[in-house]
mmCIF file of C-alpha atoms in Angstrom:
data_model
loop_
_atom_site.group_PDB
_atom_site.id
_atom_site.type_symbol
_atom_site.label_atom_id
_atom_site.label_comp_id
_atom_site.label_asym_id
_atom_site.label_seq_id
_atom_site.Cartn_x
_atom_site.Cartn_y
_atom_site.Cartn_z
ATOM 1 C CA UNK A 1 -22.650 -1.711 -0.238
ATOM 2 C CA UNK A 2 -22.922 -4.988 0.849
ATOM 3 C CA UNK A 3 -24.309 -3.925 4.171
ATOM 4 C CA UNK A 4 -26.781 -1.813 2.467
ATOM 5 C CA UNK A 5 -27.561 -4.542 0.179
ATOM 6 C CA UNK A 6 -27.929 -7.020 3.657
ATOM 7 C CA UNK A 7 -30.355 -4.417 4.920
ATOM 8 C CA UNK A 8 -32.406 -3.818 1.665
ATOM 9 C CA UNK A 9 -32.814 -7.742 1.758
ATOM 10 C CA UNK A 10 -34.221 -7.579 5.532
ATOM 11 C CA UNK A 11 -36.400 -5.260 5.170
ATOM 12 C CA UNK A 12 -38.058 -6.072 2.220
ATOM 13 C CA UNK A 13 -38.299 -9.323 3.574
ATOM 14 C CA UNK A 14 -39.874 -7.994 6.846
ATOM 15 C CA UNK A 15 -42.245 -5.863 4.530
ATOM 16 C CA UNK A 16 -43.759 -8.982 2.978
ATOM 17 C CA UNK A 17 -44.175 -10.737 6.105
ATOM 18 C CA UNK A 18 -46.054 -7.913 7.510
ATOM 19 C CA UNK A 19 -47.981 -8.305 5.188
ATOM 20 C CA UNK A 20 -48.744 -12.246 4.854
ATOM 21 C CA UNK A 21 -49.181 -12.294 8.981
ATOM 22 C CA UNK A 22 -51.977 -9.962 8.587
ATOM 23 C CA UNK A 23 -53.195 -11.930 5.049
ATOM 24 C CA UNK A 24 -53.191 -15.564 6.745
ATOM 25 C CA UNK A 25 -55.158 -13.990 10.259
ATOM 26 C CA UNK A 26 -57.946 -12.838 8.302
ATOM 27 C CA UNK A 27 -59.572 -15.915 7.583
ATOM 28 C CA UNK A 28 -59.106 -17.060 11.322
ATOM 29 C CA UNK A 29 -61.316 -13.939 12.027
ATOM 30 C CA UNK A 30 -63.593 -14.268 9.589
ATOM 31 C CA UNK A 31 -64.459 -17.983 10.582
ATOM 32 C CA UNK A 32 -64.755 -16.443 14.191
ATOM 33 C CA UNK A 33 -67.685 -13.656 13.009
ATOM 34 C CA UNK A 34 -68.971 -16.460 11.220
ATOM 35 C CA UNK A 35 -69.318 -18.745 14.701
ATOM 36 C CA UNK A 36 -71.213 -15.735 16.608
ATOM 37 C CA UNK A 37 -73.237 -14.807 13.996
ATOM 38 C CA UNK A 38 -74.184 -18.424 13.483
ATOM 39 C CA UNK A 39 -74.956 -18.917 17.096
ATOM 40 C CA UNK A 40 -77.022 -16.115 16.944
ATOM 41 C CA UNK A 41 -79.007 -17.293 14.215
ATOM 42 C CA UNK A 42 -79.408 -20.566 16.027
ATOM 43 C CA UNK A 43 -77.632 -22.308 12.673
ATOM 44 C CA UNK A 44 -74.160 -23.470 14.537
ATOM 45 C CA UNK A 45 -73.512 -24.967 17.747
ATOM 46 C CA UNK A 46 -72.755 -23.507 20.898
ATOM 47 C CA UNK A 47 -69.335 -24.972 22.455
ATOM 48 C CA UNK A 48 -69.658 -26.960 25.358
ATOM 49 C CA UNK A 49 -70.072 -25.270 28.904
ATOM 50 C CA UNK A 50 -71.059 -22.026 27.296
ATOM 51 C CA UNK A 51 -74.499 -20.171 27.289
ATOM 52 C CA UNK A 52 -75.239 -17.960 24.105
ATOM 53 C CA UNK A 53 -74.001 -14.835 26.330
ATOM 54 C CA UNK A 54 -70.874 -16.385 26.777
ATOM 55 C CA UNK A 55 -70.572 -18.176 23.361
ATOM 56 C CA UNK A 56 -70.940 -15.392 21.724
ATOM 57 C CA UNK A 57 -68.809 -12.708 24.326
ATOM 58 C CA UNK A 58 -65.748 -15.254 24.097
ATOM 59 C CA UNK A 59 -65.520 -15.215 20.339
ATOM 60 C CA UNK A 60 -65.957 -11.527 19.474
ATOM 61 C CA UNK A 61 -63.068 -11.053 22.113
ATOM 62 C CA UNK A 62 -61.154 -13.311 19.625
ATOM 63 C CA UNK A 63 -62.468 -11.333 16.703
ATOM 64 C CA UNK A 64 -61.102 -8.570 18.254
ATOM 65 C CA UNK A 65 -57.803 -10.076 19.505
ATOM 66 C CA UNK A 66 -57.714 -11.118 15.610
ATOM 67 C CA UNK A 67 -58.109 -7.589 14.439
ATOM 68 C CA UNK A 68 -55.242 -6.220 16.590
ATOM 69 C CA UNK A 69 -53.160 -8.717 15.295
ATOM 70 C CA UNK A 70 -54.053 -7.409 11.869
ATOM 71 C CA UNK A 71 -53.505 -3.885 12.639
ATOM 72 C CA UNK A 72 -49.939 -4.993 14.563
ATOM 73 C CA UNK A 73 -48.593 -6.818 10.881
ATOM 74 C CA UNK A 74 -50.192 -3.813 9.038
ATOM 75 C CA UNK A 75 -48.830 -1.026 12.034
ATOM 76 C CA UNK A 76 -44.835 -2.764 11.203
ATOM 77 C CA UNK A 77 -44.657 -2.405 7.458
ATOM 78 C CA UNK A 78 -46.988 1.195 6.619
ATOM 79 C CA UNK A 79 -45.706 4.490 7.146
ATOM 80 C CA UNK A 80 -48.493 5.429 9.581
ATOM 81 C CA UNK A 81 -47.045 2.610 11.719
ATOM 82 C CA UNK A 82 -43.249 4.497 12.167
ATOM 83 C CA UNK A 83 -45.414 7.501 13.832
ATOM 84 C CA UNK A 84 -46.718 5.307 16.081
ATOM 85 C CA UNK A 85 -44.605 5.434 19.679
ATOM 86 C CA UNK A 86 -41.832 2.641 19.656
ATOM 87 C CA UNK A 87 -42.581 1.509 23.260
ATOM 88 C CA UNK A 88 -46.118 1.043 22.768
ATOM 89 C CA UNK A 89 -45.666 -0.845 18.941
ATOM 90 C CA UNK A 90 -42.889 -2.945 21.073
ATOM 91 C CA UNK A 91 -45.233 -3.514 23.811
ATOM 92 C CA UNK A 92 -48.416 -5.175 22.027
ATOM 93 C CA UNK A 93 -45.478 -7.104 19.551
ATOM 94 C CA UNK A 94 -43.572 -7.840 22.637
ATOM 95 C CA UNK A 95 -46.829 -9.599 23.844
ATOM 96 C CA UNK A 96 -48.094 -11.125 20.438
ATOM 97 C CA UNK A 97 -45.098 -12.633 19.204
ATOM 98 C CA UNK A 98 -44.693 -13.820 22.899
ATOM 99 C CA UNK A 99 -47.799 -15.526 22.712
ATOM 100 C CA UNK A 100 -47.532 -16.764 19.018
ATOM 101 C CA UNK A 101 -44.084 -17.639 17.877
ATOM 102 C CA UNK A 102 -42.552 -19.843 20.909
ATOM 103 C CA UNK A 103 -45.887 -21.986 19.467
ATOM 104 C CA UNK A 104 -44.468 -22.550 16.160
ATOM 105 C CA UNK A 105 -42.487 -25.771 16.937
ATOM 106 C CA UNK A 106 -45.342 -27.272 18.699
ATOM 107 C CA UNK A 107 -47.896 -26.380 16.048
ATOM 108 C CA UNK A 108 -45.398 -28.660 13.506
ATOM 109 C CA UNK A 109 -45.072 -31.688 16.224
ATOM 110 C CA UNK A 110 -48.572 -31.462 17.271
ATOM 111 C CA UNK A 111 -49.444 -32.436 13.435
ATOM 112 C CA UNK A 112 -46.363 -34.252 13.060
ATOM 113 C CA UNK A 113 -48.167 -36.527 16.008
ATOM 114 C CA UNK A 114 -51.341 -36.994 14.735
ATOM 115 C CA UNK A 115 -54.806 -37.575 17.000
ATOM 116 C CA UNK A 116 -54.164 -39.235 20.264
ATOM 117 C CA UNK A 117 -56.145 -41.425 22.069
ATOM 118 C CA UNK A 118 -58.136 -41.974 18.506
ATOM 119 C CA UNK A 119 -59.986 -38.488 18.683
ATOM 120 C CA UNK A 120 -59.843 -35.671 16.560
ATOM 121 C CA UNK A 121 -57.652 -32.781 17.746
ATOM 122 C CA UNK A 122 -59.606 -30.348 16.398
ATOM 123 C CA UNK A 123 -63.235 -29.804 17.443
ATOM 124 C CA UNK A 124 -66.025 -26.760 16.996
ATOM 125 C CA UNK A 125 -68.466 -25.284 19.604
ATOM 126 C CA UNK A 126 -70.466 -28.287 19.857
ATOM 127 C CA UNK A 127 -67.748 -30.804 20.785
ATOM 128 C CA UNK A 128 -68.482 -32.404 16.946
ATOM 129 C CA UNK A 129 -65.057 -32.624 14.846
ATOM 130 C CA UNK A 130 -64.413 -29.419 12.673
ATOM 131 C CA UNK A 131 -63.811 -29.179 9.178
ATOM 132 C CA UNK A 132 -61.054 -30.205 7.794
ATOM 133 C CA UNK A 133 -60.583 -26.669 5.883
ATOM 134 C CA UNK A 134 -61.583 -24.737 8.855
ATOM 135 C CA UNK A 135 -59.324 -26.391 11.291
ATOM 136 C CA UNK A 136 -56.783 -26.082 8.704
ATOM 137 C CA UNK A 137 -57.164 -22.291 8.039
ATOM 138 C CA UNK A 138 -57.143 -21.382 12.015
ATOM 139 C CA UNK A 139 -53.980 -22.912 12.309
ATOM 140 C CA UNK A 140 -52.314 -22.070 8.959
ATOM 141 C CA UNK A 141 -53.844 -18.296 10.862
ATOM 142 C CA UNK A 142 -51.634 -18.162 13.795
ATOM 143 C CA UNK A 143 -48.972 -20.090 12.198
ATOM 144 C CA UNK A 144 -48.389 -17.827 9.546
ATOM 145 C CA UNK A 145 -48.647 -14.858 11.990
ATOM 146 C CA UNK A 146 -46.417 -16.311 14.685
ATOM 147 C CA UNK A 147 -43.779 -16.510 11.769
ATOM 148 C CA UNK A 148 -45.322 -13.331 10.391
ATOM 149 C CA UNK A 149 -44.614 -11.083 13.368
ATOM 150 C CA UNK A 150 -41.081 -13.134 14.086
ATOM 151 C CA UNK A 151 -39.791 -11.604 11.126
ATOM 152 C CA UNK A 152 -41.584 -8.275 10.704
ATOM 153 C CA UNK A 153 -41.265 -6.778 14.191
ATOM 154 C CA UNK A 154 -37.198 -7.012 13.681
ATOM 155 C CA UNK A 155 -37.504 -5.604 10.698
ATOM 156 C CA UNK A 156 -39.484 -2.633 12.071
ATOM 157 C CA UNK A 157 -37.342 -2.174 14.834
ATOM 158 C CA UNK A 158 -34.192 -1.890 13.186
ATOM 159 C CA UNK A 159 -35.529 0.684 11.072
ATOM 160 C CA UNK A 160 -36.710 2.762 14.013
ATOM 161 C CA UNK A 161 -33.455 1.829 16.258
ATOM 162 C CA UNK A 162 -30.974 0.476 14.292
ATOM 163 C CA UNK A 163 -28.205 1.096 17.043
ATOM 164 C CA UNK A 164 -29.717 -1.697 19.039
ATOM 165 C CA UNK A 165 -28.663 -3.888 16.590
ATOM 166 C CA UNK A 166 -25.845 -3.178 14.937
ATOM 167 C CA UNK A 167 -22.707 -4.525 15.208
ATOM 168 C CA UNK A 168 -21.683 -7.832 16.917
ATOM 169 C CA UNK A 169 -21.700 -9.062 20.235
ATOM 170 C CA UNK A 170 -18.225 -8.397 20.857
ATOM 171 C CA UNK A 171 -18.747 -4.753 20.428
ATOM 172 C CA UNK A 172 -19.867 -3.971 23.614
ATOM 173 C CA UNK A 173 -20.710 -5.462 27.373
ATOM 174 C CA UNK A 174 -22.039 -3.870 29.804
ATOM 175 C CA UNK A 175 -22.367 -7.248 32.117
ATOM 176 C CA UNK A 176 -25.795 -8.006 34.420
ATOM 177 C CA UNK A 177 -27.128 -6.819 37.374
ATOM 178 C CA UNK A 178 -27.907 -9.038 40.289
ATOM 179 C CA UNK A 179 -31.584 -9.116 39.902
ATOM 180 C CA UNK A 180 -30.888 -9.890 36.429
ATOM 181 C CA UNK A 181 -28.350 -12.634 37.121
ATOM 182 C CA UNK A 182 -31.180 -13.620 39.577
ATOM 183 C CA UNK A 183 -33.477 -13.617 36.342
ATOM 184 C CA UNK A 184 -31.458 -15.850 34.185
ATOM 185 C CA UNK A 185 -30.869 -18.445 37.189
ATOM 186 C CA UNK A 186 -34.292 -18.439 37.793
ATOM 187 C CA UNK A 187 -35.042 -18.993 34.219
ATOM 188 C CA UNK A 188 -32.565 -21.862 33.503
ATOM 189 C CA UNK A 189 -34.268 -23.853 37.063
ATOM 190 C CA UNK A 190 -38.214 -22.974 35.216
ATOM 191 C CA UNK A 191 -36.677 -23.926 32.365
ATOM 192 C CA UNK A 192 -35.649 -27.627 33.537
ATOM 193 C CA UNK A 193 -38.483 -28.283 35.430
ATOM 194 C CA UNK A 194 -40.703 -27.958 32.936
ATOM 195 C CA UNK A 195 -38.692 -29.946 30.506
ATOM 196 C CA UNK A 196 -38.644 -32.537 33.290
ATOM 197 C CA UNK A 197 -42.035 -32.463 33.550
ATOM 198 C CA UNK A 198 -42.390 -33.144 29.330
ATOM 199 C CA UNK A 199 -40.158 -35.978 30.193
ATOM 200 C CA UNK A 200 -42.640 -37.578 32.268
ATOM 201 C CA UNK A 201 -41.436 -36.642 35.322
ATOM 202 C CA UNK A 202 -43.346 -36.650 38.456
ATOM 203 C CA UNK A 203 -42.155 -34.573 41.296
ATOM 204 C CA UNK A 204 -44.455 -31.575 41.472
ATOM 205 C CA UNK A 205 -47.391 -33.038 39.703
ATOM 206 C CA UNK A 206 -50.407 -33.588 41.630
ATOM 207 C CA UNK A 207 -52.115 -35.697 39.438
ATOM 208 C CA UNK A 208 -49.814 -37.877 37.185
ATOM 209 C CA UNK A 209 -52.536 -39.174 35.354
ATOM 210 C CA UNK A 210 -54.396 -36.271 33.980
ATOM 211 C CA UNK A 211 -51.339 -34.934 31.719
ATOM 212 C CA UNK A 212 -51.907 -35.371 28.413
ATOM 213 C CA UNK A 213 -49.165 -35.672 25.227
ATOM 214 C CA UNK A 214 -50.429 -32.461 24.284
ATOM 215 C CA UNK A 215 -49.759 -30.521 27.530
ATOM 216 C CA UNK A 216 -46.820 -32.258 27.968
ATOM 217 C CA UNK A 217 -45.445 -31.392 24.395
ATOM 218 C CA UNK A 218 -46.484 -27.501 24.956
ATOM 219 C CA UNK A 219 -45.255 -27.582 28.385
ATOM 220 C CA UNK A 220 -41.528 -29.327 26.726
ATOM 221 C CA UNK A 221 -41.928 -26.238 24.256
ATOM 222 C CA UNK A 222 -42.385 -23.356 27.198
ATOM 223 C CA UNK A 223 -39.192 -25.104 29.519
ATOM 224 C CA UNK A 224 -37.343 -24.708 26.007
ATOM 225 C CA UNK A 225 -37.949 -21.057 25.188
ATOM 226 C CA UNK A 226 -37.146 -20.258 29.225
ATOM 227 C CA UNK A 227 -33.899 -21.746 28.265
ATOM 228 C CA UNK A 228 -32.814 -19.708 25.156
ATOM 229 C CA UNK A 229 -34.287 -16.504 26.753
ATOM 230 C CA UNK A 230 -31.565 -17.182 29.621
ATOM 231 C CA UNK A 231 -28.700 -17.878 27.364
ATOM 232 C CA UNK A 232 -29.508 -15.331 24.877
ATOM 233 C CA UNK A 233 -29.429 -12.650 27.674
ATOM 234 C CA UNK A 234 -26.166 -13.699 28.797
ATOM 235 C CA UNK A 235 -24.677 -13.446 24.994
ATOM 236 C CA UNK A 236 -26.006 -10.139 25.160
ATOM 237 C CA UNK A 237 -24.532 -9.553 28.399
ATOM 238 C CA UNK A 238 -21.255 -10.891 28.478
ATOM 239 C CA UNK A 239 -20.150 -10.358 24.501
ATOM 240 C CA UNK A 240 -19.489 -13.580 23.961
ATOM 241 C CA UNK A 241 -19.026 -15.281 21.425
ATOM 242 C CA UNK A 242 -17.700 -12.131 20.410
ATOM 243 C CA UNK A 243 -18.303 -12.458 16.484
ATOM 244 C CA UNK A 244 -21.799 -13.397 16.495
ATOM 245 C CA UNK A 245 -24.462 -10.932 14.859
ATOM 246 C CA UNK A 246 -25.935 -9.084 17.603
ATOM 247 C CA UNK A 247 -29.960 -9.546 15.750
ATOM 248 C CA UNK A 248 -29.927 -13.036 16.276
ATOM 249 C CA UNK A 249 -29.659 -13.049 20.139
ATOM 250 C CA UNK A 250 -31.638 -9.986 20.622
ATOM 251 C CA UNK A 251 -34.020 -11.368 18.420
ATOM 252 C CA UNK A 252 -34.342 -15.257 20.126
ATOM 253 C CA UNK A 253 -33.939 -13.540 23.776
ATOM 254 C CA UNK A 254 -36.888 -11.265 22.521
ATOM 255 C CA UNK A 255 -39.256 -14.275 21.497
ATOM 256 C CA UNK A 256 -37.770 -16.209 24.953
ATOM 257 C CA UNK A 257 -38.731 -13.554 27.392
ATOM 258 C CA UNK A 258 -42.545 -13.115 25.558
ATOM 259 C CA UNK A 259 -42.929 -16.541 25.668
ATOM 260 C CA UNK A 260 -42.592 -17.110 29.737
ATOM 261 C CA UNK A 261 -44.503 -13.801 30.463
ATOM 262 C CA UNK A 262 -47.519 -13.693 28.412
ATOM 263 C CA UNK A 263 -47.953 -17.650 28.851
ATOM 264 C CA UNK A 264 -47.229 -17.636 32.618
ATOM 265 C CA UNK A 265 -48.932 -14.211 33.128
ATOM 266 C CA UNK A 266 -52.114 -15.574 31.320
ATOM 267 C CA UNK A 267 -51.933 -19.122 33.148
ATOM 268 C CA UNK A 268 -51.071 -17.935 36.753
ATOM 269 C CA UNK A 269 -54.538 -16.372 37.660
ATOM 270 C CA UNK A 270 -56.105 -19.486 36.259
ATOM 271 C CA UNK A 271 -53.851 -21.196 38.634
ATOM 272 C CA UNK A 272 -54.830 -18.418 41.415
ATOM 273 C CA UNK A 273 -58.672 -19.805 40.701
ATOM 274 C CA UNK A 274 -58.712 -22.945 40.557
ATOM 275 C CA UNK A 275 -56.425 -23.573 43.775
ATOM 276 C CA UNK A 276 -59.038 -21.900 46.264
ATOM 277 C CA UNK A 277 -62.550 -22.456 44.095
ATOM 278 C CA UNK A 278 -61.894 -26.282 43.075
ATOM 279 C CA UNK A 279 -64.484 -25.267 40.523
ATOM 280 C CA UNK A 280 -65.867 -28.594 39.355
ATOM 281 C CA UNK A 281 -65.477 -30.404 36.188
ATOM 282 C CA UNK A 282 -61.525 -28.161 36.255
ATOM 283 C CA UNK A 283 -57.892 -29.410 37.829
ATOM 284 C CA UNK A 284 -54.583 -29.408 36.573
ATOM 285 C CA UNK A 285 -52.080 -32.428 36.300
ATOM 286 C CA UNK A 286 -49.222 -29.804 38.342
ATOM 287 C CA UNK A 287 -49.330 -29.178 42.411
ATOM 288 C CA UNK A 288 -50.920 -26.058 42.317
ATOM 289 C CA UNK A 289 -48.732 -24.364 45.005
ATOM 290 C CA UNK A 290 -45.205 -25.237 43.113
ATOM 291 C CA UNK A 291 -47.072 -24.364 39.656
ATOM 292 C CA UNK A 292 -47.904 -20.549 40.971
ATOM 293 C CA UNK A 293 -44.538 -20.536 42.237
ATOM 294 C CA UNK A 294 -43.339 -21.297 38.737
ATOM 295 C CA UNK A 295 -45.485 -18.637 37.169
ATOM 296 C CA UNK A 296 -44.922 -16.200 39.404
ATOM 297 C CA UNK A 297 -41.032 -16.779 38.974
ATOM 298 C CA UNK A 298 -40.995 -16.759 34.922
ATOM 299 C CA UNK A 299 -43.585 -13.270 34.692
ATOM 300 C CA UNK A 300 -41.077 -11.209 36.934
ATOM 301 C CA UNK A 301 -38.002 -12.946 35.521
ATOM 302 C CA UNK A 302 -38.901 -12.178 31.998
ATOM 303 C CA UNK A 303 -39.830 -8.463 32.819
ATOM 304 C CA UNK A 304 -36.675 -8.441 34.262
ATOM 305 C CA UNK A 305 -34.376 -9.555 31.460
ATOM 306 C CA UNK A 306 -35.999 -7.932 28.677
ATOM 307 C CA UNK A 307 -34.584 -4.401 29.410
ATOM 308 C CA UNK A 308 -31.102 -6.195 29.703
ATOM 309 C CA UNK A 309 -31.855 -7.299 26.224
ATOM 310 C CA UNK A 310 -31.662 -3.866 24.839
ATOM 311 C CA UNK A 311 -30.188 -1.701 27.458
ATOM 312 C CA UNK A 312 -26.826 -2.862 25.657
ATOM 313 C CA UNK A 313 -26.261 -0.702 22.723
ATOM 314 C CA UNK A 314 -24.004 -1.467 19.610
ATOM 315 C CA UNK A 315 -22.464 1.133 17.626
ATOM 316 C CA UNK A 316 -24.880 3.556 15.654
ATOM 317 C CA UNK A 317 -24.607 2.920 12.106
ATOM 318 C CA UNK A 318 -22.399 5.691 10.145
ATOM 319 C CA UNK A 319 -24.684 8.347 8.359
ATOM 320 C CA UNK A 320 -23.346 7.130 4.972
ATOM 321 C CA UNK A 321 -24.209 4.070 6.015
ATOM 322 C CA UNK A 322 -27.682 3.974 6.769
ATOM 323 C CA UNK A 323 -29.934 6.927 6.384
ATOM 324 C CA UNK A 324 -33.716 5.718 7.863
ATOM 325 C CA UNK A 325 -36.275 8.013 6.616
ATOM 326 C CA UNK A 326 -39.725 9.070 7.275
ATOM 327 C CA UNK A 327 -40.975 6.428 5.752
ATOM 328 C CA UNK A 328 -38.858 4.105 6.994
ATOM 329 C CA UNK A 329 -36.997 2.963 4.255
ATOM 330 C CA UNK A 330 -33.059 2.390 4.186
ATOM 331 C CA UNK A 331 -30.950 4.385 1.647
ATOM 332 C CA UNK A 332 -28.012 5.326 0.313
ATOM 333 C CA UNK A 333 -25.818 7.877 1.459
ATOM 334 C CA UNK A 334 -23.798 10.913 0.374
ATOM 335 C CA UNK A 335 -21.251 9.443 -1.684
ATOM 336 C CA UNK A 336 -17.815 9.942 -0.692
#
């Protein structure tokens, strides 16, 4: 019972943040409709660099973006959302909590740090400084869905496939492959350079003096996650330490592996442009050849290592264990 009671706990805690990630995204969305449709109305600003065509384009693709991530908290915790195919609810969480959660530490140093340089951080479309409510809604938005979807998409996915993570990691090993011993190496060497980088140093970057505390803080944050994604694979992997829950490596090697390839997979064509096109007015602090490289390296490594992640199965719960229903919900069993 006190397994059941463990699980009961989870999942009503993953219910409620299903249901806060999709509560604190709304007003990010709603600010967003309320940017184009000013813009069209010629009452708000138009960011910087943009026509109206472009304005306007950009931030309904955000409204949308928004409104999947809506759907994704609401998909995790409502019945409709167990009918929906596993791989494809994994695949979209895969790539929002990716994108959103390995953020979370940097969203609390970034305001920890205040303004540099004496400007605002925060700006709206016409380079003035934005609201102090509005800024602070947008980021209290993907904030609260980063730590939203962190704790609903486990949730959901140990209802739908609770063999994955039962048990510890001493229950099982099936060891690595080399491609994804290759993966993990190649992570840990992404990993410290870009840590280095943070650091302040210099081999590899082009142009020492463009880097800002910002990118260098986010770019800190990125060489971190490629680090945990690494070591939580070989946990996985290897079974040791053998008494350690198997969620919480699954779980941090999940977040590790989104991280790298949705930030590397969305920053390598911008890479791929600016290196030939030199577009004016655009460069990056990094040599553009060794930052491609890097990109290049993380995207396949993390597509690599995620299917190590849960190709290693713990024991299936008992049926008097754990009974998951239609709806999803965990109960008792047949006495006795």
């Amino acid at each position: 019972m006190d397994r059941l009671g463990s699980w009961d706990r989870f999942d009503r805690l993953g219910r409620s943040a299903g249901y806060g990630a999709a509560a604190v995204m709304a007003p990010y969305a709603l600010i967003k409709i309320s940017w184009v449709a000013g813009a069209l109305a010629g009452v708000l600003p138009i960011g910087d660099g943009f026509g109206l065509a472009g304005w306007v384009a950009l931030n309904t693709a955000t409204v949308g973006m928004a409104g999947l991530g809506i759907a994704m908290a609401l998909a995790l915790v409502r019945p409709w959302g167990m009918r929906l195919p596993v791989r494809w609810v994994a695949g979209v969480a895969w790539v929002g909590t990716g994108f959103l959660v390995p953020l979370l530490p940097y969203a609390v140093l970034d305001s920890l740090l205040g303004p540099s340089g004496g400007t605002p951080r925060h700006h709206d479309g016409g380079g003035q400084a934005m609201p102090g409510w509005e800024a602070a809604l947008i980021q209290t938005g993907f904030v609260g869905m980063g730590l939203g979807l962190a704790i609903a998409l486990p949730a959901h996915l140990r209802r739908r496939r609770p063999e994955v993570f039962a048990g510890r990691i001493g229950d099982t090993a099936d060891g690595t492959t080399g491609r994804v011993r290759w993966a993990m190496g190649a992570r840990v060497v992404i990993g410290a350079v870009w840590i280095y980088w943070a650091l302040g140093g210099t081999a590899g970057v082009a142009h020492p003096a463009d880097r800002s505390a910002d990118g260098r803080l986010l770019t800190g944050v990125w060489g971190l996650w490629a680090l945990i994604a690494s070591a939580a694979t070989w946990t996985v992997a290897h079974g040791h330490p053998a008494r350690l829950p198997r969620w919480i490596p699954l779980t941090l090697g999940w977040l590790g592996t989104g991280s790298l390839c949705t930030w590397s997979g969305w920053k390598l064509p911008l890479v791929l442009y600016v290196a030939p096109a030199h577009p004016a007015g655009t460069s990056l602090p990094e040599n553009l050849a060794v930052a491609a490289a890097l990109h290049t390296a993380a995207v396949a490594a993390g597509a690599l290592m995620l299917p190590a992640l849960v190709r290693t199965r713990g024991p299936v719960p008992a049926p008097e264990a754990v009974d998951v229903t239609r709806t999803g919900r965990p109960q008792d069993g047949p006495a006795g």
